[in-house]
Short mmCIF file of C-alpha atoms and ligand atoms in Angstrom, two decimals:
data_model
loop_
_atom_site.label_atom_id
_atom_site.label_comp_id
_atom_site.label_asym_id
_atom_site.label_seq_id
_atom_site.Cartn_x
_atom_site.Cartn_y
_atom_site.Cartn_z
CA MET A 1 4.20 22.16 13.89
CA SER A 2 0.87 20.73 14.90
CA ILE A 3 -1.45 18.16 13.08
CA ILE A 4 -3.85 21.69 13.03
CA ASP A 5 -1.42 24.04 11.72
CA ASN A 6 0.05 21.13 9.20
CA TYR A 7 -3.91 20.76 8.32
CA LEU A 8 -4.42 24.81 7.86
CA LYS A 9 -0.76 24.87 6.15
CA ILE A 10 -2.68 22.50 3.69
CA LYS A 11 -5.54 24.29 3.22
CA GLU A 12 -3.39 26.86 2.26
CA GLN A 13 -1.39 25.47 0.04
CA ILE A 14 -4.74 23.95 -2.21
CA ASN A 15 -5.92 27.13 -2.88
CA MET A 16 -2.91 28.52 -4.04
CA ALA A 17 -2.40 25.63 -6.33
CA LEU A 18 -5.90 26.27 -7.58
CA ASP A 19 -4.90 30.09 -7.97
CA ASN A 20 -2.29 28.91 -10.79
CA SER A 21 -4.18 26.03 -11.82
CA ARG A 22 -4.46 25.45 -16.10
CA VAL A 23 -8.23 23.60 -15.14
CA LYS A 24 -10.70 25.94 -13.61
CA PRO A 25 -13.22 27.14 -11.81
CA ARG A 26 -13.10 24.16 -9.70
CA ASN A 27 -13.16 22.65 -6.49
CA VAL A 28 -10.71 20.36 -4.45
CA SER A 29 -11.70 17.84 -2.06
CA LEU A 30 -8.79 17.07 0.70
CA ILE A 31 -8.94 13.39 1.60
CA VAL A 32 -7.20 13.18 4.89
CA VAL A 33 -5.40 9.84 4.99
CA THR A 34 -5.30 8.06 8.49
CA LYS A 35 -3.77 4.51 7.78
CA GLY A 36 -1.37 4.25 10.89
CA ARG A 37 -2.42 7.30 12.84
CA SER A 38 -4.86 7.15 16.33
CA ILE A 39 -7.64 7.72 17.21
CA GLU A 40 -6.48 10.18 19.05
CA GLU A 41 -4.88 12.15 16.24
CA ILE A 42 -7.68 11.80 13.80
CA ASN A 43 -9.56 13.44 16.27
CA GLU A 44 -7.96 16.72 15.99
CA ILE A 45 -8.52 16.67 11.82
CA ILE A 46 -12.70 15.64 13.19
CA ASN A 47 -12.26 19.07 15.71
CA GLN A 48 -11.72 21.26 12.83
CA LYS A 49 -14.73 19.80 11.43
CA HIS A 50 -13.29 18.28 8.57
CA TYR A 51 -14.79 14.67 7.92
CA LEU A 52 -13.83 13.36 4.91
CA LEU A 53 -11.38 10.40 5.62
CA GLY A 54 -9.27 8.09 3.66
CA GLU A 55 -7.97 4.58 4.63
CA ASN A 56 -5.98 2.35 2.75
CA ARG A 57 -7.24 -0.74 4.23
CA VAL A 58 -10.08 -2.67 4.90
CA GLN A 59 -9.33 -4.22 8.53
CA GLU A 60 -7.81 -0.41 9.50
CA LEU A 61 -11.37 1.47 8.48
CA ARG A 62 -13.37 -1.61 9.93
CA GLU A 63 -11.42 -1.23 13.83
CA LYS A 64 -11.93 2.95 13.41
CA TYR A 65 -15.30 2.84 11.65
CA PRO A 66 -17.17 2.53 14.97
CA GLN A 67 -14.54 4.67 17.34
CA LEU A 68 -15.14 8.07 14.91
CA PRO A 69 -17.88 10.15 14.73
CA SER A 70 -21.00 9.23 12.11
CA GLN A 71 -20.49 12.27 9.66
CA VAL A 72 -17.24 10.69 8.94
CA GLU A 73 -17.32 10.63 5.26
CA TRP A 74 -14.96 7.21 4.66
CA HIS A 75 -12.83 6.79 0.95
CA LEU A 76 -11.50 3.77 0.81
CA ILE A 77 -8.18 4.68 -1.41
CA GLY A 78 -5.71 1.35 -1.47
CA HIS A 79 -6.22 -2.05 -3.09
CA LEU A 80 -9.19 -4.10 -2.20
CA GLN A 81 -9.70 -7.86 -2.46
CA ARG A 82 -12.54 -9.05 -3.66
CA ASN A 83 -12.85 -11.39 -0.36
CA LYS A 84 -12.97 -7.72 1.50
CA VAL A 85 -15.69 -5.90 0.08
CA LYS A 86 -18.82 -7.25 2.15
CA TYR A 87 -17.01 -5.59 5.03
CA ILE A 88 -16.83 -1.94 3.46
CA THR A 89 -20.64 -1.76 1.14
CA ASP A 90 -21.85 -0.25 4.38
CA LYS A 91 -19.43 1.93 5.77
CA VAL A 92 -17.16 3.44 2.41
CA LYS A 93 -18.96 6.95 -0.06
CA LEU A 94 -16.32 6.29 -2.39
CA ILE A 95 -14.16 3.05 -3.86
CA HIS A 96 -10.91 4.73 -5.38
CA SER A 97 -9.28 1.59 -6.23
CA LEU A 98 -11.32 -0.26 -8.72
CA GLU A 99 -9.33 -1.84 -10.80
CA SER A 100 -10.89 -5.06 -11.89
CA PHE A 101 -13.94 -6.79 -13.44
CA SER A 102 -13.68 -9.48 -11.19
CA LEU A 103 -13.89 -7.37 -8.39
CA ALA A 104 -16.70 -4.61 -10.09
CA GLN A 105 -18.59 -7.90 -10.46
CA GLU A 106 -18.29 -7.97 -6.62
CA ILE A 107 -19.00 -5.12 -5.45
CA ASN A 108 -22.26 -5.20 -7.60
CA LYS A 109 -23.46 -8.66 -5.87
CA ARG A 110 -23.29 -7.48 -2.63
CA MET A 111 -24.43 -3.66 -3.58
CA GLU A 112 -27.46 -5.29 -5.81
CA SER A 113 -28.28 -7.52 -2.22
CA LEU A 114 -28.05 -3.73 -0.32
CA GLN A 115 -30.24 -2.32 -2.95
CA LYS A 116 -27.85 0.33 -3.29
CA THR A 117 -25.45 1.75 -5.79
CA MET A 118 -21.42 2.22 -5.23
CA GLU A 119 -19.71 5.18 -6.15
CA CYS A 120 -16.39 3.54 -7.79
CA LEU A 121 -13.51 5.60 -8.91
CA VAL A 122 -11.33 3.83 -11.58
CA GLN A 123 -7.64 3.04 -10.78
CA VAL A 124 -5.07 3.83 -13.70
CA ASN A 125 -1.82 2.76 -13.11
CA ILE A 126 -0.57 5.99 -15.99
CA ALA A 127 3.14 5.23 -15.59
CA GLY A 128 3.33 1.42 -16.14
CA GLU A 129 4.64 0.45 -12.98
CA ALA A 130 5.18 -2.98 -12.49
CA SER A 131 4.50 -2.27 -8.51
CA LYS A 132 1.34 -0.53 -8.75
CA PHE A 133 -1.98 -2.02 -9.12
CA GLY A 134 -4.17 0.05 -12.10
CA LEU A 135 -5.10 -0.48 -15.60
CA SER A 136 -3.63 1.42 -18.23
CA LYS A 137 -4.56 4.25 -19.84
CA GLU A 138 -5.46 1.85 -22.92
CA GLU A 139 -7.60 -0.39 -20.56
CA THR A 140 -9.44 2.04 -19.18
CA LEU A 141 -12.28 3.10 -21.23
CA PRO A 142 -13.25 -0.24 -22.70
CA PHE A 143 -12.89 -1.78 -19.09
CA ILE A 144 -15.21 1.58 -18.20
CA LYS A 145 -17.86 0.71 -20.75
CA GLU A 146 -18.23 -2.32 -19.91
CA VAL A 147 -18.54 -1.92 -16.21
CA ALA A 148 -20.97 0.47 -16.95
CA GLY A 149 -23.11 -1.80 -19.43
CA SER A 150 -23.38 -5.11 -17.08
CA LEU A 151 -23.19 -3.66 -13.97
CA PRO A 152 -26.01 -1.47 -12.86
CA TRP A 153 -25.03 -1.05 -8.98
CA VAL A 154 -21.42 0.03 -9.58
CA LYS A 155 -21.50 3.81 -10.34
CA ILE A 156 -18.28 5.06 -11.82
CA LYS A 157 -17.48 8.22 -10.92
CA GLY A 158 -13.94 9.52 -12.01
CA LEU A 159 -10.38 8.28 -12.12
CA MET A 160 -7.21 7.89 -9.72
CA ASN A 161 -3.63 7.52 -10.08
CA ILE A 162 -0.92 6.82 -7.83
CA ALA A 163 1.90 9.04 -9.17
CA PRO A 164 5.92 7.79 -8.82
CA GLU A 165 7.77 8.17 -6.19
CA VAL A 166 10.09 11.08 -7.19
CA GLU A 167 12.06 14.01 -5.74
CA ASN A 168 11.13 16.83 -7.54
CA PRO A 169 7.27 16.52 -8.42
CA GLU A 170 8.24 18.46 -11.33
CA GLU A 171 8.97 14.97 -12.42
CA VAL A 172 5.65 13.46 -12.42
CA ARG A 173 3.38 16.15 -14.03
CA PRO A 174 3.07 14.62 -17.25
CA TYR A 175 1.47 11.85 -15.78
CA PHE A 176 -1.00 13.94 -13.92
CA ARG A 177 -1.63 15.85 -17.44
CA GLU A 178 -1.86 12.86 -19.24
CA MET A 179 -4.56 11.49 -16.13
CA TYR A 180 -6.70 15.34 -17.38
CA GLN A 181 -6.23 14.00 -21.10
CA LEU A 182 -7.88 10.40 -20.23
CA PHE A 183 -10.34 11.91 -17.97
CA ASN A 184 -11.84 14.41 -20.94
CA GLN A 185 -11.86 11.74 -22.91
CA ILE A 186 -13.35 9.59 -21.19
CA LYS A 187 -15.91 12.47 -19.83
CA GLU A 188 -16.61 13.00 -24.06
CA ALA A 189 -17.72 9.77 -25.00
CA ASN A 190 -20.38 10.47 -22.48
CA ILE A 191 -21.62 6.77 -21.87
CA PRO A 192 -24.49 5.95 -20.11
CA ASN A 193 -24.31 5.29 -16.10
CA VAL A 194 -21.06 7.11 -16.07
CA GLU A 195 -20.14 10.54 -14.29
CA MET A 196 -16.36 11.97 -15.04
CA ALA A 197 -16.82 13.87 -11.73
CA GLU A 198 -13.81 13.54 -9.36
CA LEU A 199 -10.12 13.35 -10.76
CA SER A 200 -8.27 11.46 -7.75
CA MET A 201 -4.32 12.44 -7.97
CA GLY A 202 -1.71 13.64 -5.52
CA MET A 203 -0.35 12.95 -2.01
CA THR A 204 1.81 14.60 0.47
CA ASN A 205 4.42 14.93 -2.48
CA ASP A 206 2.70 15.99 -5.29
CA PHE A 207 -0.43 17.36 -4.32
CA GLN A 208 0.00 21.17 -5.74
CA VAL A 209 1.01 19.87 -9.08
CA ALA A 210 -1.65 17.64 -9.25
CA ILE A 211 -4.18 20.20 -8.73
CA GLU A 212 -2.61 22.46 -11.30
CA GLU A 213 -2.89 20.01 -13.87
CA GLY A 214 -6.47 19.18 -12.92
CA ALA A 215 -7.20 17.33 -10.16
CA THR A 216 -10.28 17.07 -7.81
CA MET A 217 -9.40 15.29 -4.75
CA VAL A 218 -6.29 15.22 -3.21
CA ARG A 219 -5.29 12.35 -0.73
CA VAL A 220 -2.75 13.62 1.53
CA GLY A 221 -1.37 12.12 5.20
CA SER A 222 2.11 12.41 6.04
CA ALA A 223 1.91 16.24 5.41
CA ILE A 224 -0.88 16.19 8.25
CA PHE A 225 0.21 13.99 10.71
CA GLY A 226 3.77 14.08 10.22
CA PRO A 227 6.11 10.81 8.73
CA ARG A 228 4.76 7.22 8.99
CA TYR A 229 7.11 4.68 11.02
C1 LIG B 1 -1.29 6.58 2.18
C2 LIG B 1 -1.65 6.54 1.07
C3 LIG B 1 -1.84 8.21 0.53
C4 LIG B 1 -1.25 9.44 1.28
O1 LIG B 1 0.20 9.29 1.20
P1 LIG B 1 0.85 10.60 2.03
O2 LIG B 1 2.36 10.47 0.76
O3 LIG B 1 1.22 10.15 3.41
O4 LIG B 1 0.36 11.80 1.89
C5 LIG B 1 -2.64 8.43 -0.31
N1 LIG B 1 -3.16 7.31 -1.26
C6 LIG B 1 -3.27 6.53 -0.83
C7 LIG B 1 -3.71 5.17 -2.05
C8 LIG B 1 -1.93 5.65 0.13
O5 LIG B 1 -2.10 4.76 0.01
#
């Protein structure tokens, strides 16, 4: 299968998952994850008029950024170090991986100097995996209140998680369901300067289950471009 065939199949599978979803009505955005892919491969997607792309490393985003059309809307989906924030503030639309107050402070400082806000999702380590970044479920609401109350240039737009790697995606359905509950709980808290609009969850192996449980953004790489080597 070609990249284009894969892309069209994923779009179809997203619509099927939406039909099966308990949570409706809503839209799901597909973030095509381009890490490790060449400009030629990425251009096949852009030729389909798909401009929503995700990178997990700052260095790779900086290399690709000038080589792709300005219509591209970049999302930073991977771990972000404080000393790298300055390289992306003028390039990305949404940071999916806010997970510490010190990172939020650095983003706030950089955005203040640009007099612009940065939209961020809070990364939640819902399964409590030692190998993953993110706040615990219990830390998330207090963290959001603290950021929203003190850092006006950081605009929290929702939550993100990376599910444990399992063979059968049904095994991670309970985590997606917990994420959706947490998302609603924070939405109902009506915190000033916070808009719980996006729930970024689901990757190649589990995006359909994530959509069925309430995802509004899925991040898909290898199902479109093939396995990473
Ligand atoms: C690589 C990556 C993805 C996409 O992974 P695939 O399994 O290739 O779809 C999604 N989210 C994050 C944070 C990633 O690093």
